[in-house]
Amino acid sequence: MGVDISIQEEQFSIKNTNNYDLFIITGMDRFSFLVGDNQSNLLALKSHVFNSNNDLTASIKNVCLEEDLLKLPYRSVKIGLINGEHTFIPDRLFNAEDPKAYLASTVSDKGNKNIHIDRLKNLDSRQIYQVDQDLEFCLQQYFPTARLFHVLTPLVLGLQQISSHQNGRKVYVYVREKRAHIFLFEDRNFLFANSFSFKTDKDFIYYTMLVYDQFKLDASEVPLYYSGFILENSQLYHQLYRYIRFLNPVPRPVFFKYGEQGNS
């Protein structure tokens, strides 16, 4: 475990944290948090890298005990969870009586899990996902007022906004922790979502091209927009470019204004 990103702007004040917002994103390999003010200024940012073989809950506990910034009072706390135990369901098909049934064929039933549902009003759908009970209890202990959400919820809503400005069909893929999340939009309409794990670049290409084949998309015309852990100079990018003509990074939304440290 170690820190690979650490930023704290001079205007950050411990005395004013009651007026700041704390945002946390955590998954198997990383725990990141940032602090922002009501003017959307990014005041602090830090990211801890985990050994994915270690217990996630124990790793998070260690960070919470070590990080003084996480012990301060904040105006609001939001926690985005990254995991593969999720699915998207259209509102017209959703049955609130047994939401766990939607996950039965896609996730493991090992361990004690809590079911969470994020409502995506603009997409007329919901995201259903599992959270390990020990992990959720740990987060509630350290952040009792926090709101939990799946990190793909704001991502897919942001992609809809981007897609609404572009005509036709387009594919978006987000990569993290050797796991890819792929989405298909037509104009602003959300058509398809899938997640898959991959070990090699060949696996990634196979599952990506499967979407093109399934929806009869012309790889020489339908663009793919990528985000996350895909770099333009990476082997994965060059392999993908052999099959898909138009590859572009997803435009970054500007949620925060960076200070001197963040821009350096």
PDB file of N, CA, C and O in Angstrom, residues 38-95:
ATOM      1  N   ASN A  38     -17.528  25.361  -1.919  1.00  0.00           N
ATOM      2  CA  ASN A  38     -18.784  25.666  -2.607  1.00  0.00           C
ATOM      3  C   ASN A  38     -18.590  26.458  -3.887  1.00  0.00           C
ATOM      4  O   ASN A  38     -19.554  26.738  -4.595  1.00  0.00           O
ATOM      5  N   GLN A  39     -17.326  26.805  -4.200  1.00  0.00           N
ATOM      6  CA  GLN A  39     -17.007  27.452  -5.468  1.00  0.00           C
ATOM      7  C   GLN A  39     -16.392  26.463  -6.459  1.00  0.00           C
ATOM      8  O   GLN A  39     -15.837  26.860  -7.470  1.00  0.00           O
ATOM      9  N   SER A  40     -16.498  25.178  -6.141  1.00  0.00           N
ATOM     10  CA  SER A  40     -15.957  24.092  -6.975  1.00  0.00           C
ATOM     11  C   SER A  40     -14.439  24.145  -7.101  1.00  0.00           C
ATOM     12  O   SER A  40     -13.871  23.676  -8.091  1.00  0.00           O
ATOM     13  N   ASN A  41     -13.783  24.702  -6.089  1.00  0.00           N
ATOM     14  CA  ASN A  41     -12.321  24.676  -6.061  1.00  0.00           C
ATOM     15  C   ASN A  41     -11.842  23.388  -5.415  1.00  0.00           C
ATOM     16  O   ASN A  41     -12.327  23.010  -4.340  1.00  0.00           O
ATOM     17  N   LEU A  42     -10.933  22.707  -6.077  1.00  0.00           N
ATOM     18  CA  LEU A  42     -10.342  21.497  -5.504  1.00  0.00           C
ATOM     19  C   LEU A  42      -9.257  21.919  -4.520  1.00  0.00           C
ATOM     20  O   LEU A  42      -8.275  22.554  -4.900  1.00  0.00           O
ATOM     21  N   LEU A  43      -9.436  21.558  -3.255  1.00  0.00           N
ATOM     22  CA  LEU A  43      -8.532  22.011  -2.200  1.00  0.00           C
ATOM     23  C   LEU A  43      -7.553  20.931  -1.757  1.00  0.00           C
ATOM     24  O   LEU A  43      -6.457  21.249  -1.281  1.00  0.00           O
ATOM     25  N   ALA A  44      -7.933  19.668  -1.886  1.00  0.00           N
ATOM     26  CA  ALA A  44      -7.053  18.567  -1.500  1.00  0.00           C
ATOM     27  C   ALA A  44      -7.429  17.331  -2.299  1.00  0.00           C
ATOM     28  O   ALA A  44      -8.600  17.114  -2.624  1.00  0.00           O
ATOM     29  N   LEU A  45      -6.424  16.534  -2.605  1.00  0.00           N
ATOM     30  CA  LEU A  45      -6.623  15.294  -3.355  1.00  0.00           C
ATOM     31  C   LEU A  45      -5.545  14.311  -2.929  1.00  0.00           C
ATOM     32  O   LEU A  45      -4.361  14.657  -2.875  1.00  0.00           O
ATOM     33  N   LYS A  46      -5.961  13.083  -2.624  1.00  0.00           N
ATOM     34  CA  LYS A  46      -4.990  12.064  -2.240  1.00  0.00           C
ATOM     35  C   LYS A  46      -5.491  10.698  -2.680  1.00  0.00           C
ATOM     36  O   LYS A  46      -6.696  10.420  -2.631  1.00  0.00           O
ATOM     37  N   SER A  47      -4.573   9.840  -3.091  1.00  0.00           N
ATOM     38  CA  SER A  47      -4.947   8.510  -3.576  1.00  0.00           C
ATOM     39  C   SER A  47      -3.998   7.472  -3.009  1.00  0.00           C
ATOM     40  O   SER A  47      -2.782   7.574  -3.146  1.00  0.00           O
ATOM     41  N   HIS A  48      -4.579   6.475  -2.352  1.00  0.00           N
ATOM     42  CA  HIS A  48      -3.824   5.354  -1.785  1.00  0.00           C
ATOM     43  C   HIS A  48      -3.997   4.136  -2.687  1.00  0.00           C
ATOM     44  O   HIS A  48      -5.125   3.773  -3.044  1.00  0.00           O
ATOM     45  N   VAL A  49      -2.903   3.495  -3.025  1.00  0.00           N
ATOM     46  CA  VAL A  49      -2.935   2.283  -3.841  1.00  0.00           C
ATOM     47  C   VAL A  49      -2.882   1.069  -2.925  1.00  0.00           C
ATOM     48  O   VAL A  49      -2.054   0.999  -2.013  1.00  0.00           O
ATOM     49  N   PHE A  50      -3.793   0.104  -3.155  1.00  0.00           N
ATOM     50  CA  PHE A  50      -3.856  -1.114  -2.346  1.00  0.00           C
ATOM     51  C   PHE A  50      -3.275  -2.297  -3.101  1.00  0.00           C
ATOM     52  O   PHE A  50      -3.271  -2.332  -4.334  1.00  0.00           O
ATOM     53  N   ASN A  51      -2.846  -3.276  -2.352  1.00  0.00           N
ATOM     54  CA  ASN A  51      -2.550  -4.593  -2.905  1.00  0.00           C
ATOM     55  C   ASN A  51      -3.893  -5.315  -3.036  1.00  0.00           C
ATOM     56  O   ASN A  51      -4.579  -5.545  -2.038  1.00  0.00           O
ATOM     57  N   SER A  52      -4.282  -5.652  -4.258  1.00  0.00           N
ATOM     58  CA  SER A  52      -5.611  -6.239  -4.493  1.00  0.00           C
ATOM     59  C   SER A  52      -5.787  -7.591  -3.808  1.00  0.00           C
ATOM     60  O   SER A  52      -6.907  -8.091  -3.693  1.00  0.00           O
ATOM     61  N   ASN A  53      -4.686  -8.197  -3.343  1.00  0.00           N
ATOM     62  CA  ASN A  53      -4.793  -9.478  -2.641  1.00  0.00           C
ATOM     63  C   ASN A  53      -5.142  -9.296  -1.168  1.00  0.00           C
ATOM     64  O   ASN A  53      -5.492 -10.261  -0.492  1.00  0.00           O
ATOM     65  N   ASN A  54      -5.024  -8.072  -0.672  1.00  0.00           N
ATOM     66  CA  ASN A  54      -5.334  -7.812   0.728  1.00  0.00           C
ATOM     67  C   ASN A  54      -6.824  -7.574   0.919  1.00  0.00           C
ATOM     68  O   ASN A  54      -7.553  -7.268  -0.019  1.00  0.00           O
ATOM     69  N   ASP A  55      -7.280  -7.689   2.161  1.00  0.00           N
ATOM     70  CA  ASP A  55      -8.683  -7.466   2.486  1.00  0.00           C
ATOM     71  C   ASP A  55      -9.010  -5.984   2.314  1.00  0.00           C
ATOM     72  O   ASP A  55      -8.356  -5.111   2.916  1.00  0.00           O
ATOM     73  N   LEU A  56     -10.021  -5.677   1.505  1.00  0.00           N
ATOM     74  CA  LEU A  56     -10.353  -4.284   1.201  1.00  0.00           C
ATOM     75  C   LEU A  56     -10.793  -3.531   2.438  1.00  0.00           C
ATOM     76  O   LEU A  56     -10.362  -2.389   2.670  1.00  0.00           O
ATOM     77  N   THR A  57     -11.652  -4.135   3.253  1.00  0.00           N
ATOM     78  CA  THR A  57     -12.156  -3.452   4.447  1.00  0.00           C
ATOM     79  C   THR A  57     -11.022  -3.100   5.402  1.00  0.00           C
ATOM     80  O   THR A  57     -10.961  -1.988   5.937  1.00  0.00           O
ATOM     81  N   ALA A  58     -10.092  -4.033   5.591  1.00  0.00           N
ATOM     82  CA  ALA A  58      -8.950  -3.774   6.467  1.00  0.00           C
ATOM     83  C   ALA A  58      -8.074  -2.656   5.915  1.00  0.00           C
ATOM     84  O   ALA A  58      -7.575  -1.806   6.668  1.00  0.00           O
ATOM     85  N   SER A  59      -7.875  -2.633   4.601  1.00  0.00           N
ATOM     86  CA  SER A  59      -7.060  -1.586   3.974  1.00  0.00           C
ATOM     87  C   SER A  59      -7.695  -0.213   4.157  1.00  0.00           C
ATOM     88  O   SER A  59      -7.011   0.779   4.441  1.00  0.00           O
ATOM     89  N   ILE A  60      -9.024  -0.147   4.006  1.00  0.00           N
ATOM     90  CA  ILE A  60      -9.724   1.125   4.183  1.00  0.00           C
ATOM     91  C   ILE A  60      -9.648   1.587   5.638  1.00  0.00           C
ATOM     92  O   ILE A  60      -9.451   2.780   5.917  1.00  0.00           O
ATOM     93  N   LYS A  61      -9.780   0.661   6.571  1.00  0.00           N
ATOM     94  CA  LYS A  61      -9.653   1.014   7.983  1.00  0.00           C
ATOM     95  C   LYS A  61      -8.299   1.644   8.265  1.00  0.00           C
ATOM     96  O   LYS A  61      -8.199   2.645   8.988  1.00  0.00           O
ATOM     97  N   ASN A  62      -7.245   1.073   7.699  1.00  0.00           N
ATOM     98  CA  ASN A  62      -5.905   1.606   7.912  1.00  0.00           C
ATOM     99  C   ASN A  62      -5.784   3.033   7.395  1.00  0.00           C
ATOM    100  O   ASN A  62      -5.194   3.896   8.048  1.00  0.00           O
ATOM    101  N   VAL A  63      -6.356   3.284   6.214  1.00  0.00           N
ATOM    102  CA  VAL A  63      -6.310   4.635   5.649  1.00  0.00           C
ATOM    103  C   VAL A  63      -7.070   5.613   6.541  1.00  0.00           C
ATOM    104  O   VAL A  63      -6.594   6.720   6.831  1.00  0.00           O
ATOM    105  N   CYS A  64      -8.253   5.220   6.980  1.00  0.00           N
ATOM    106  CA  CYS A  64      -9.072   6.109   7.811  1.00  0.00           C
ATOM    107  C   CYS A  64      -8.405   6.422   9.150  1.00  0.00           C
ATOM    108  O   CYS A  64      -8.580   7.514   9.703  1.00  0.00           O
ATOM    109  N   LEU A  65      -7.643   5.480   9.670  1.00  0.00           N
ATOM    110  CA  LEU A  65      -6.940   5.701  10.932  1.00  0.00           C
ATOM    111  C   LEU A  65      -5.715   6.600  10.736  1.00  0.00           C
ATOM    112  O   LEU A  65      -5.357   7.372  11.638  1.00  0.00           O
ATOM    113  N   GLU A  66      -5.096   6.517   9.555  1.00  0.00           N
ATOM    114  CA  GLU A  66      -3.858   7.260   9.306  1.00  0.00           C
ATOM    115  C   GLU A  66      -4.101   8.675   8.800  1.00  0.00           C
ATOM    116  O   GLU A  66      -3.306   9.583   9.081  1.00  0.00           O
ATOM    117  N   GLU A  67      -5.175   8.871   8.050  1.00  0.00           N
ATOM    118  CA  GLU A  67      -5.395  10.141   7.362  1.00  0.00           C
ATOM    119  C   GLU A  67      -6.107  11.157   8.262  1.00  0.00           C
ATOM    120  O   GLU A  67      -7.292  11.023   8.544  1.00  0.00           O
ATOM    121  N   ASP A  68      -5.393  12.198   8.662  1.00  0.00           N
ATOM    122  CA  ASP A  68      -5.998  13.227   9.515  1.00  0.00           C
ATOM    123  C   ASP A  68      -7.102  13.980   8.789  1.00  0.00           C
ATOM    124  O   ASP A  68      -8.094  14.395   9.417  1.00  0.00           O
ATOM    125  N   LEU A  69      -6.977  14.161   7.480  1.00  0.00           N
ATOM    126  CA  LEU A  69      -7.999  14.900   6.731  1.00  0.00           C
ATOM    127  C   LEU A  69      -9.350  14.191   6.756  1.00  0.00           C
ATOM    128  O   LEU A  69     -10.402  14.831   6.668  1.00  0.00           O
ATOM    129  N   LEU A  70      -9.345  12.874   6.888  1.00  0.00           N
ATOM    130  CA  LEU A  70     -10.592  12.113   6.901  1.00  0.00           C
ATOM    131  C   LEU A  70     -11.292  12.169   8.257  1.00  0.00           C
ATOM    132  O   LEU A  70     -12.441  11.746   8.372  1.00  0.00           O
ATOM    133  N   LYS A  71     -10.605  12.677   9.256  1.00  0.00           N
ATOM    134  CA  LYS A  71     -11.180  12.752  10.601  1.00  0.00           C
ATOM    135  C   LYS A  71     -11.867  14.092  10.868  1.00  0.00           C
ATOM    136  O   LYS A  71     -12.463  14.276  11.927  1.00  0.00           O
ATOM    137  N   LEU A  72     -11.780  15.010   9.915  1.00  0.00           N
ATOM    138  CA  LEU A  72     -12.344  16.345  10.101  1.00  0.00           C
ATOM    139  C   LEU A  72     -13.834  16.354   9.750  1.00  0.00           C
ATOM    140  O   LEU A  72     -14.305  15.517   8.978  1.00  0.00           O
ATOM    141  N   PRO A  73     -14.610  17.313  10.296  1.00  0.00           N
ATOM    142  CA  PRO A  73     -16.038  17.428   9.948  1.00  0.00           C
ATOM    143  C   PRO A  73     -16.217  18.122   8.608  1.00  0.00           C
ATOM    144  O   PRO A  73     -15.541  19.126   8.319  1.00  0.00           O
ATOM    145  N   TYR A  74     -17.110  17.593   7.771  1.00  0.00           N
ATOM    146  CA  TYR A  74     -17.370  18.175   6.452  1.00  0.00           C
ATOM    147  C   TYR A  74     -18.852  18.475   6.284  1.00  0.00           C
ATOM    148  O   TYR A  74     -19.704  17.862   6.943  1.00  0.00           O
ATOM    149  N   ARG A  75     -19.131  19.384   5.375  1.00  0.00           N
ATOM    150  CA  ARG A  75     -20.527  19.734   5.098  1.00  0.00           C
ATOM    151  C   ARG A  75     -21.283  18.539   4.543  1.00  0.00           C
ATOM    152  O   ARG A  75     -22.450  18.294   4.889  1.00  0.00           O
ATOM    153  N   SER A  76     -20.647  17.803   3.663  1.00  0.00           N
ATOM    154  CA  SER A  76     -21.268  16.594   3.103  1.00  0.00           C
ATOM    155  C   SER A  76     -20.175  15.595   2.762  1.00  0.00           C
ATOM    156  O   SER A  76     -19.028  15.966   2.517  1.00  0.00           O
ATOM    157  N   VAL A  77     -20.559  14.318   2.747  1.00  0.00           N
ATOM    158  CA  VAL A  77     -19.634  13.242   2.385  1.00  0.00           C
ATOM    159  C   VAL A  77     -20.346  12.332   1.391  1.00  0.00           C
ATOM    160  O   VAL A  77     -21.467  11.870   1.652  1.00  0.00           O
ATOM    161  N   LYS A  78     -19.700  12.062   0.275  1.00  0.00           N
ATOM    162  CA  LYS A  78     -20.241  11.145  -0.728  1.00  0.00           C
ATOM    163  C   LYS A  78     -19.183  10.100  -1.052  1.00  0.00           C
ATOM    164  O   LYS A  78     -18.016  10.428  -1.222  1.00  0.00           O
ATOM    165  N   ILE A  79     -19.624   8.836  -1.121  1.00  0.00           N
ATOM    166  CA  ILE A  79     -18.697   7.727  -1.352  1.00  0.00           C
ATOM    167  C   ILE A  79     -19.129   6.954  -2.593  1.00  0.00           C
ATOM    168  O   ILE A  79     -20.229   6.393  -2.637  1.00  0.00           O
ATOM    169  N   GLY A  80     -18.265   6.921  -3.587  1.00  0.00           N
ATOM    170  CA  GLY A  80     -18.506   6.155  -4.800  1.00  0.00           C
ATOM    171  C   GLY A  80     -17.799   4.807  -4.721  1.00  0.00           C
ATOM    172  O   GLY A  80     -16.598   4.735  -4.463  1.00  0.00           O
ATOM    173  N   LEU A  81     -18.552   3.737  -4.917  1.00  0.00           N
ATOM    174  CA  LEU A  81     -18.017   2.382  -4.818  1.00  0.00           C
ATOM    175  C   LEU A  81     -17.778   1.802  -6.205  1.00  0.00           C
ATOM    176  O   LEU A  81     -18.613   1.954  -7.107  1.00  0.00           O
ATOM    177  N   ILE A  82     -16.651   1.147  -6.357  1.00  0.00           N
ATOM    178  CA  ILE A  82     -16.321   0.500  -7.632  1.00  0.00           C
ATOM    179  C   ILE A  82     -16.336  -1.004  -7.409  1.00  0.00           C
ATOM    180  O   ILE A  82     -15.532  -1.542  -6.651  1.00  0.00           O
ATOM    181  N   ASN A  83     -17.269  -1.690  -8.057  1.00  0.00           N
ATOM    182  CA  ASN A  83     -17.255  -3.156  -8.036  1.00  0.00           C
ATOM    183  C   ASN A  83     -18.002  -3.671  -9.263  1.00  0.00           C
ATOM    184  O   ASN A  83     -18.681  -2.924  -9.958  1.00  0.00           O
ATOM    185  N   GLY A  84     -17.844  -4.954  -9.511  1.00  0.00           N
ATOM    186  CA  GLY A  84     -18.471  -5.543 -10.688  1.00  0.00           C
ATOM    187  C   GLY A  84     -19.809  -6.182 -10.409  1.00  0.00           C
ATOM    188  O   GLY A  84     -20.424  -6.751 -11.314  1.00  0.00           O
ATOM    189  N   GLU A  85     -20.268  -6.096  -9.171  1.00  0.00           N
ATOM    190  CA  GLU A  85     -21.517  -6.761  -8.797  1.00  0.00           C
ATOM    191  C   GLU A  85     -22.688  -5.812  -8.986  1.00  0.00           C
ATOM    192  O   GLU A  85     -23.272  -5.304  -8.023  1.00  0.00           O
ATOM    193  N   HIS A  86     -23.046  -5.587 -10.224  1.00  0.00           N
ATOM    194  CA  HIS A  86     -24.087  -4.600 -10.522  1.00  0.00           C
ATOM    195  C   HIS A  86     -24.769  -4.937 -11.847  1.00  0.00           C
ATOM    196  O   HIS A  86     -24.273  -5.733 -12.646  1.00  0.00           O
ATOM    197  N   THR A  87     -25.901  -4.291 -12.066  1.00  0.00           N
ATOM    198  CA  THR A  87     -26.585  -4.393 -13.354  1.00  0.00           C
ATOM    199  C   THR A  87     -27.508  -3.195 -13.509  1.00  0.00           C
ATOM    200  O   THR A  87     -27.928  -2.587 -12.526  1.00  0.00           O
ATOM    201  N   PHE A  88     -27.799  -2.825 -14.764  1.00  0.00           N
ATOM    202  CA  PHE A  88     -28.749  -1.761 -15.062  1.00  0.00           C
ATOM    203  C   PHE A  88     -30.083  -2.382 -15.474  1.00  0.00           C
ATOM    204  O   PHE A  88     -30.112  -3.341 -16.272  1.00  0.00           O
ATOM    205  N   ILE A  89     -31.183  -1.829 -14.957  1.00  0.00           N
ATOM    206  CA  ILE A  89     -32.519  -2.331 -15.259  1.00  0.00           C
ATOM    207  C   ILE A  89     -33.405  -1.156 -15.673  1.00  0.00           C
ATOM    208  O   ILE A  89     -33.491  -0.155 -14.948  1.00  0.00           O
ATOM    209  N   PRO A  90     -34.101  -1.248 -16.821  1.00  0.00           N
ATOM    210  CA  PRO A  90     -35.059  -0.181 -17.188  1.00  0.00           C
ATOM    211  C   PRO A  90     -36.177  -0.089 -16.152  1.00  0.00           C
ATOM    212  O   PRO A  90     -36.599  -1.104 -15.576  1.00  0.00           O
ATOM    213  N   ASP A  91     -36.671   1.118 -15.926  1.00  0.00           N
ATOM    214  CA  ASP A  91     -37.747   1.309 -14.945  1.00  0.00           C
ATOM    215  C   ASP A  91     -38.958   0.439 -15.254  1.00  0.00           C
ATOM    216  O   ASP A  91     -39.617  -0.076 -14.350  1.00  0.00           O
ATOM    217  N   ARG A  92     -39.280   0.263 -16.533  1.00  0.00           N
ATOM    218  CA  ARG A  92     -40.483  -0.477 -16.914  1.00  0.00           C
ATOM    219  C   ARG A  92     -40.380  -1.959 -16.551  1.00  0.00           C
ATOM    220  O   ARG A  92     -41.406  -2.657 -16.474  1.00  0.00           O
ATOM    221  N   LEU A  93     -39.160  -2.462 -16.324  1.00  0.00           N
ATOM    222  CA  LEU A  93     -38.972  -3.865 -15.980  1.00  0.00           C
ATOM    223  C   LEU A  93     -38.661  -4.074 -14.496  1.00  0.00           C
ATOM    224  O   LEU A  93     -38.549  -5.216 -14.043  1.00  0.00           O
ATOM    225  N   PHE A  94     -38.510  -2.986 -13.769  1.00  0.00           N
ATOM    226  CA  PHE A  94     -38.059  -3.089 -12.387  1.00  0.00           C
ATOM    227  C   PHE A  94     -39.186  -3.513 -11.449  1.00  0.00           C
ATOM    228  O   PHE A  94     -40.293  -2.963 -11.483  1.00  0.00           O
ATOM    229  N   ASN A  95     -38.902  -4.509 -10.599  1.00  0.00           N
ATOM    230  CA  ASN A  95     -39.825  -4.973  -9.575  1.00  0.00           C
ATOM    231  C   ASN A  95     -39.151  -4.799  -8.218  1.00  0.00           C
ATOM    232  O   ASN A  95     -38.173  -5.478  -7.900  1.00  0.00           O
TER     233      ASN A  95
END
